[in-house]
Amino acid sequence: MSNDVKKEQVYVDADEFAVAEKEAVNSDYTYTHKFRKPFEYQGKTYNELTFEWSKLTGKDGLAIENELQQLGKALIAPAFSGEYLIRLAARACTVPIGADAFEIMPITDYNKIRSAARSFLLKSEL
């Protein structure tokens, strides 16, 4: 027998870690996303967006479900539905912004905001 100790390698997704790190700094279920390049939407330019997840209610969740149903989109697990998560983020945003804004923003920004919304949902179920 060998006395060699095998070291376990742990792999961490850099994007998920960055979101978790920001959430640790942003307490009270608040997430501030800073764009690498200013983001333009409906004639306005945004350098950052803040999301207050704690202001959401069950009514918001039901309204999003109804909206998706009216669009003919099936909803199995909200925490894993991009359509649900962007609508949740739009409702949590501290400035009025439509869910369609997330569809046109750079994928890296979209992914980080979507991940923050997913993290909030998963944490709220504990």
PDB file of C-alpha atoms in Angstrom:
ATOM      1  CA  MET A   1       0.000   0.000   0.000  1.00  0.00           C
ATOM      2  CA  SER A   2       1.112   3.479  -0.757  1.00  0.00           C
ATOM      3  CA  ASN A   3       1.082   6.354   1.707  1.00  0.00           C
ATOM      4  CA  ASP A   4       0.364   8.828  -1.094  1.00  0.00           C
ATOM      5  CA  VAL A   5      -2.571  11.071  -0.382  1.00  0.00           C
ATOM      6  CA  LYS A   6      -4.626  11.957  -3.400  1.00  0.00           C
ATOM      7  CA  LYS A   7      -5.656  15.560  -3.538  1.00  0.00           C
ATOM      8  CA  GLU A   8      -9.195  16.135  -4.623  1.00  0.00           C
ATOM      9  CA  GLN A   9      -9.564  18.714  -7.372  1.00  0.00           C
ATOM     10  CA  VAL A  10     -12.446  21.102  -7.073  1.00  0.00           C
ATOM     11  CA  TYR A  11     -13.713  22.962 -10.090  1.00  0.00           C
ATOM     12  CA  VAL A  12     -15.638  26.166  -9.646  1.00  0.00           C
ATOM     13  CA  ASP A  13     -17.594  27.888 -12.396  1.00  0.00           C
ATOM     14  CA  ALA A  14     -16.111  31.394 -12.555  1.00  0.00           C
ATOM     15  CA  ASP A  15     -19.418  33.083 -13.456  1.00  0.00           C
ATOM     16  CA  GLU A  16     -21.366  31.378 -10.662  1.00  0.00           C
ATOM     17  CA  PHE A  17     -18.587  32.211  -8.194  1.00  0.00           C
ATOM     18  CA  ALA A  18     -18.629  35.879  -9.253  1.00  0.00           C
ATOM     19  CA  VAL A  19     -22.392  36.069  -8.677  1.00  0.00           C
ATOM     20  CA  ALA A  20     -22.086  34.390  -5.284  1.00  0.00           C
ATOM     21  CA  GLU A  21     -19.249  36.735  -4.363  1.00  0.00           C
ATOM     22  CA  LYS A  22     -21.304  39.801  -5.294  1.00  0.00           C
ATOM     23  CA  GLU A  23     -24.280  38.477  -3.367  1.00  0.00           C
ATOM     24  CA  ALA A  24     -22.117  38.139  -0.276  1.00  0.00           C
ATOM     25  CA  VAL A  25     -21.328  41.838  -0.567  1.00  0.00           C
ATOM     26  CA  ASN A  26     -24.888  42.782  -1.558  1.00  0.00           C
ATOM     27  CA  SER A  27     -26.872  41.725   1.484  1.00  0.00           C
ATOM     28  CA  ASP A  28     -30.617  41.742   2.023  1.00  0.00           C
ATOM     29  CA  TYR A  29     -31.288  40.073  -1.303  1.00  0.00           C
ATOM     30  CA  THR A  30     -30.020  43.020  -3.325  1.00  0.00           C
ATOM     31  CA  TYR A  31     -27.812  42.593  -6.374  1.00  0.00           C
ATOM     32  CA  THR A  32     -26.141  45.411  -8.306  1.00  0.00           C
ATOM     33  CA  HIS A  33     -24.938  44.529 -11.774  1.00  0.00           C
ATOM     34  CA  LYS A  34     -22.274  46.761 -13.325  1.00  0.00           C
ATOM     35  CA  PHE A  35     -22.089  46.615 -17.111  1.00  0.00           C
ATOM     36  CA  ARG A  36     -18.648  46.345 -18.688  1.00  0.00           C
ATOM     37  CA  LYS A  37     -19.827  48.713 -21.391  1.00  0.00           C
ATOM     38  CA  PRO A  38     -22.784  51.044 -20.904  1.00  0.00           C
ATOM     39  CA  PHE A  39     -26.023  49.340 -21.943  1.00  0.00           C
ATOM     40  CA  GLU A  40     -28.594  51.234 -23.998  1.00  0.00           C
ATOM     41  CA  TYR A  41     -32.289  50.449 -23.819  1.00  0.00           C
ATOM     42  CA  GLN A  42     -35.174  52.565 -25.123  1.00  0.00           C
ATOM     43  CA  GLY A  43     -33.019  55.674 -25.453  1.00  0.00           C
ATOM     44  CA  LYS A  44     -31.529  55.425 -21.960  1.00  0.00           C
ATOM     45  CA  THR A  45     -27.993  54.417 -21.058  1.00  0.00           C
ATOM     46  CA  TYR A  46     -27.324  52.263 -18.011  1.00  0.00           C
ATOM     47  CA  ASN A  47     -23.947  51.738 -16.318  1.00  0.00           C
ATOM     48  CA  GLU A  48     -25.488  49.502 -13.676  1.00  0.00           C
ATOM     49  CA  LEU A  49     -28.797  48.034 -12.586  1.00  0.00           C
ATOM     50  CA  THR A  50     -29.850  47.177  -9.048  1.00  0.00           C
ATOM     51  CA  PHE A  51     -32.249  44.357  -8.252  1.00  0.00           C
ATOM     52  CA  GLU A  52     -34.115  44.241  -4.950  1.00  0.00           C
ATOM     53  CA  TRP A  53     -35.271  40.639  -4.794  1.00  0.00           C
ATOM     54  CA  SER A  54     -36.847  41.128  -1.354  1.00  0.00           C
ATOM     55  CA  LYS A  55     -39.513  43.466  -2.743  1.00  0.00           C
ATOM     56  CA  LEU A  56     -41.025  40.648  -4.795  1.00  0.00           C
ATOM     57  CA  THR A  57     -44.226  38.982  -3.643  1.00  0.00           C
ATOM     58  CA  GLY A  58     -46.180  35.863  -4.437  1.00  0.00           C
ATOM     59  CA  LYS A  59     -48.367  38.051  -6.640  1.00  0.00           C
ATOM     60  CA  ASP A  60     -45.306  38.774  -8.804  1.00  0.00           C
ATOM     61  CA  GLY A  61     -44.583  35.064  -9.166  1.00  0.00           C
ATOM     62  CA  LEU A  62     -48.174  34.312 -10.153  1.00  0.00           C
ATOM     63  CA  ALA A  63     -48.277  37.212 -12.611  1.00  0.00           C
ATOM     64  CA  ILE A  64     -45.123  35.922 -14.314  1.00  0.00           C
ATOM     65  CA  GLU A  65     -46.597  32.423 -14.516  1.00  0.00           C
ATOM     66  CA  ASN A  66     -49.803  33.840 -16.060  1.00  0.00           C
ATOM     67  CA  GLU A  67     -47.830  35.925 -18.545  1.00  0.00           C
ATOM     68  CA  LEU A  68     -45.829  32.907 -19.675  1.00  0.00           C
ATOM     69  CA  GLN A  69     -49.010  30.851 -19.957  1.00  0.00           C
ATOM     70  CA  GLN A  70     -50.600  33.535 -22.154  1.00  0.00           C
ATOM     71  CA  LEU A  71     -47.507  33.417 -24.364  1.00  0.00           C
ATOM     72  CA  GLY A  72     -47.946  29.656 -24.680  1.00  0.00           C
ATOM     73  CA  LYS A  73     -44.686  28.900 -22.875  1.00  0.00           C
ATOM     74  CA  ALA A  74     -44.601  25.933 -20.549  1.00  0.00           C
ATOM     75  CA  LEU A  75     -43.160  26.459 -17.087  1.00  0.00           C
ATOM     76  CA  ILE A  76     -41.817  23.421 -15.293  1.00  0.00           C
ATOM     77  CA  ALA A  77     -39.211  24.780 -12.846  1.00  0.00           C
ATOM     78  CA  PRO A  78     -39.107  28.588 -12.490  1.00  0.00           C
ATOM     79  CA  ALA A  79     -35.516  28.597 -11.162  1.00  0.00           C
ATOM     80  CA  PHE A  80     -34.325  27.015 -14.407  1.00  0.00           C
ATOM     81  CA  SER A  81     -36.453  28.956 -16.885  1.00  0.00           C
ATOM     82  CA  GLY A  82     -34.694  31.886 -18.533  1.00  0.00           C
ATOM     83  CA  GLU A  83     -38.088  33.333 -19.507  1.00  0.00           C
ATOM     84  CA  TYR A  84     -39.249  33.292 -15.879  1.00  0.00           C
ATOM     85  CA  LEU A  85     -35.951  34.605 -14.492  1.00  0.00           C
ATOM     86  CA  ILE A  86     -35.741  37.649 -16.791  1.00  0.00           C
ATOM     87  CA  ARG A  87     -39.299  38.615 -15.928  1.00  0.00           C
ATOM     88  CA  LEU A  88     -38.473  38.212 -12.256  1.00  0.00           C
ATOM     89  CA  ALA A  89     -35.395  40.427 -12.711  1.00  0.00           C
ATOM     90  CA  ALA A  90     -37.446  43.077 -14.528  1.00  0.00           C
ATOM     91  CA  ARG A  91     -39.872  43.205 -11.586  1.00  0.00           C
ATOM     92  CA  ALA A  92     -37.047  43.348  -9.032  1.00  0.00           C
ATOM     93  CA  CYS A  93     -35.142  46.088 -10.868  1.00  0.00           C
ATOM     94  CA  THR A  94     -35.127  49.438  -9.068  1.00  0.00           C
ATOM     95  CA  VAL A  95     -35.625  51.299 -12.351  1.00  0.00           C
ATOM     96  CA  PRO A  96     -38.479  50.540 -14.744  1.00  0.00           C
ATOM     97  CA  ILE A  97     -37.126  48.140 -17.348  1.00  0.00           C
ATOM     98  CA  GLY A  98     -38.895  45.599 -19.510  1.00  0.00           C
ATOM     99  CA  ALA A  99     -38.091  41.911 -19.733  1.00  0.00           C
ATOM    100  CA  ASP A 100     -37.224  42.512 -23.388  1.00  0.00           C
ATOM    101  CA  ALA A 101     -34.165  44.508 -22.244  1.00  0.00           C
ATOM    102  CA  PHE A 102     -32.500  41.283 -21.114  1.00  0.00           C
ATOM    103  CA  GLU A 103     -33.000  39.779 -24.557  1.00  0.00           C
ATOM    104  CA  ILE A 104     -30.890  42.484 -26.192  1.00  0.00           C
ATOM    105  CA  MET A 105     -28.133  42.915 -23.624  1.00  0.00           C
ATOM    106  CA  PRO A 106     -24.755  41.194 -24.075  1.00  0.00           C
ATOM    107  CA  ILE A 107     -24.899  37.512 -23.145  1.00  0.00           C
ATOM    108  CA  THR A 108     -22.322  37.905 -20.358  1.00  0.00           C
ATOM    109  CA  ASP A 109     -24.454  40.527 -18.617  1.00  0.00           C
ATOM    110  CA  TYR A 110     -27.645  38.537 -19.246  1.00  0.00           C
ATOM    111  CA  ASN A 111     -26.059  35.400 -17.767  1.00  0.00           C
ATOM    112  CA  LYS A 112     -24.875  37.156 -14.602  1.00  0.00           C
ATOM    113  CA  ILE A 113     -28.264  38.752 -13.948  1.00  0.00           C
ATOM    114  CA  ARG A 114     -30.090  35.511 -14.733  1.00  0.00           C
ATOM    115  CA  SER A 115     -27.743  33.659 -12.351  1.00  0.00           C
ATOM    116  CA  ALA A 116     -28.400  36.223  -9.610  1.00  0.00           C
ATOM    117  CA  ALA A 117     -32.157  35.716 -10.045  1.00  0.00           C
ATOM    118  CA  ARG A 118     -31.698  31.936  -9.943  1.00  0.00           C
ATOM    119  CA  SER A 119     -29.549  32.183  -6.812  1.00  0.00           C
ATOM    120  CA  PHE A 120     -32.229  34.273  -5.136  1.00  0.00           C
ATOM    121  CA  LEU A 121     -34.961  31.766  -5.982  1.00  0.00           C
ATOM    122  CA  LEU A 122     -32.927  28.810  -4.808  1.00  0.00           C
ATOM    123  CA  LYS A 123     -31.948  30.560  -1.555  1.00  0.00           C
ATOM    124  CA  SER A 124     -35.557  31.583  -0.887  1.00  0.00           C
ATOM    125  CA  GLU A 125     -36.652  27.940  -0.994  1.00  0.00           C
ATOM    126  CA  LEU A 126     -34.400  26.900   1.908  1.00  0.00           C
TER     127      LEU A 126
END
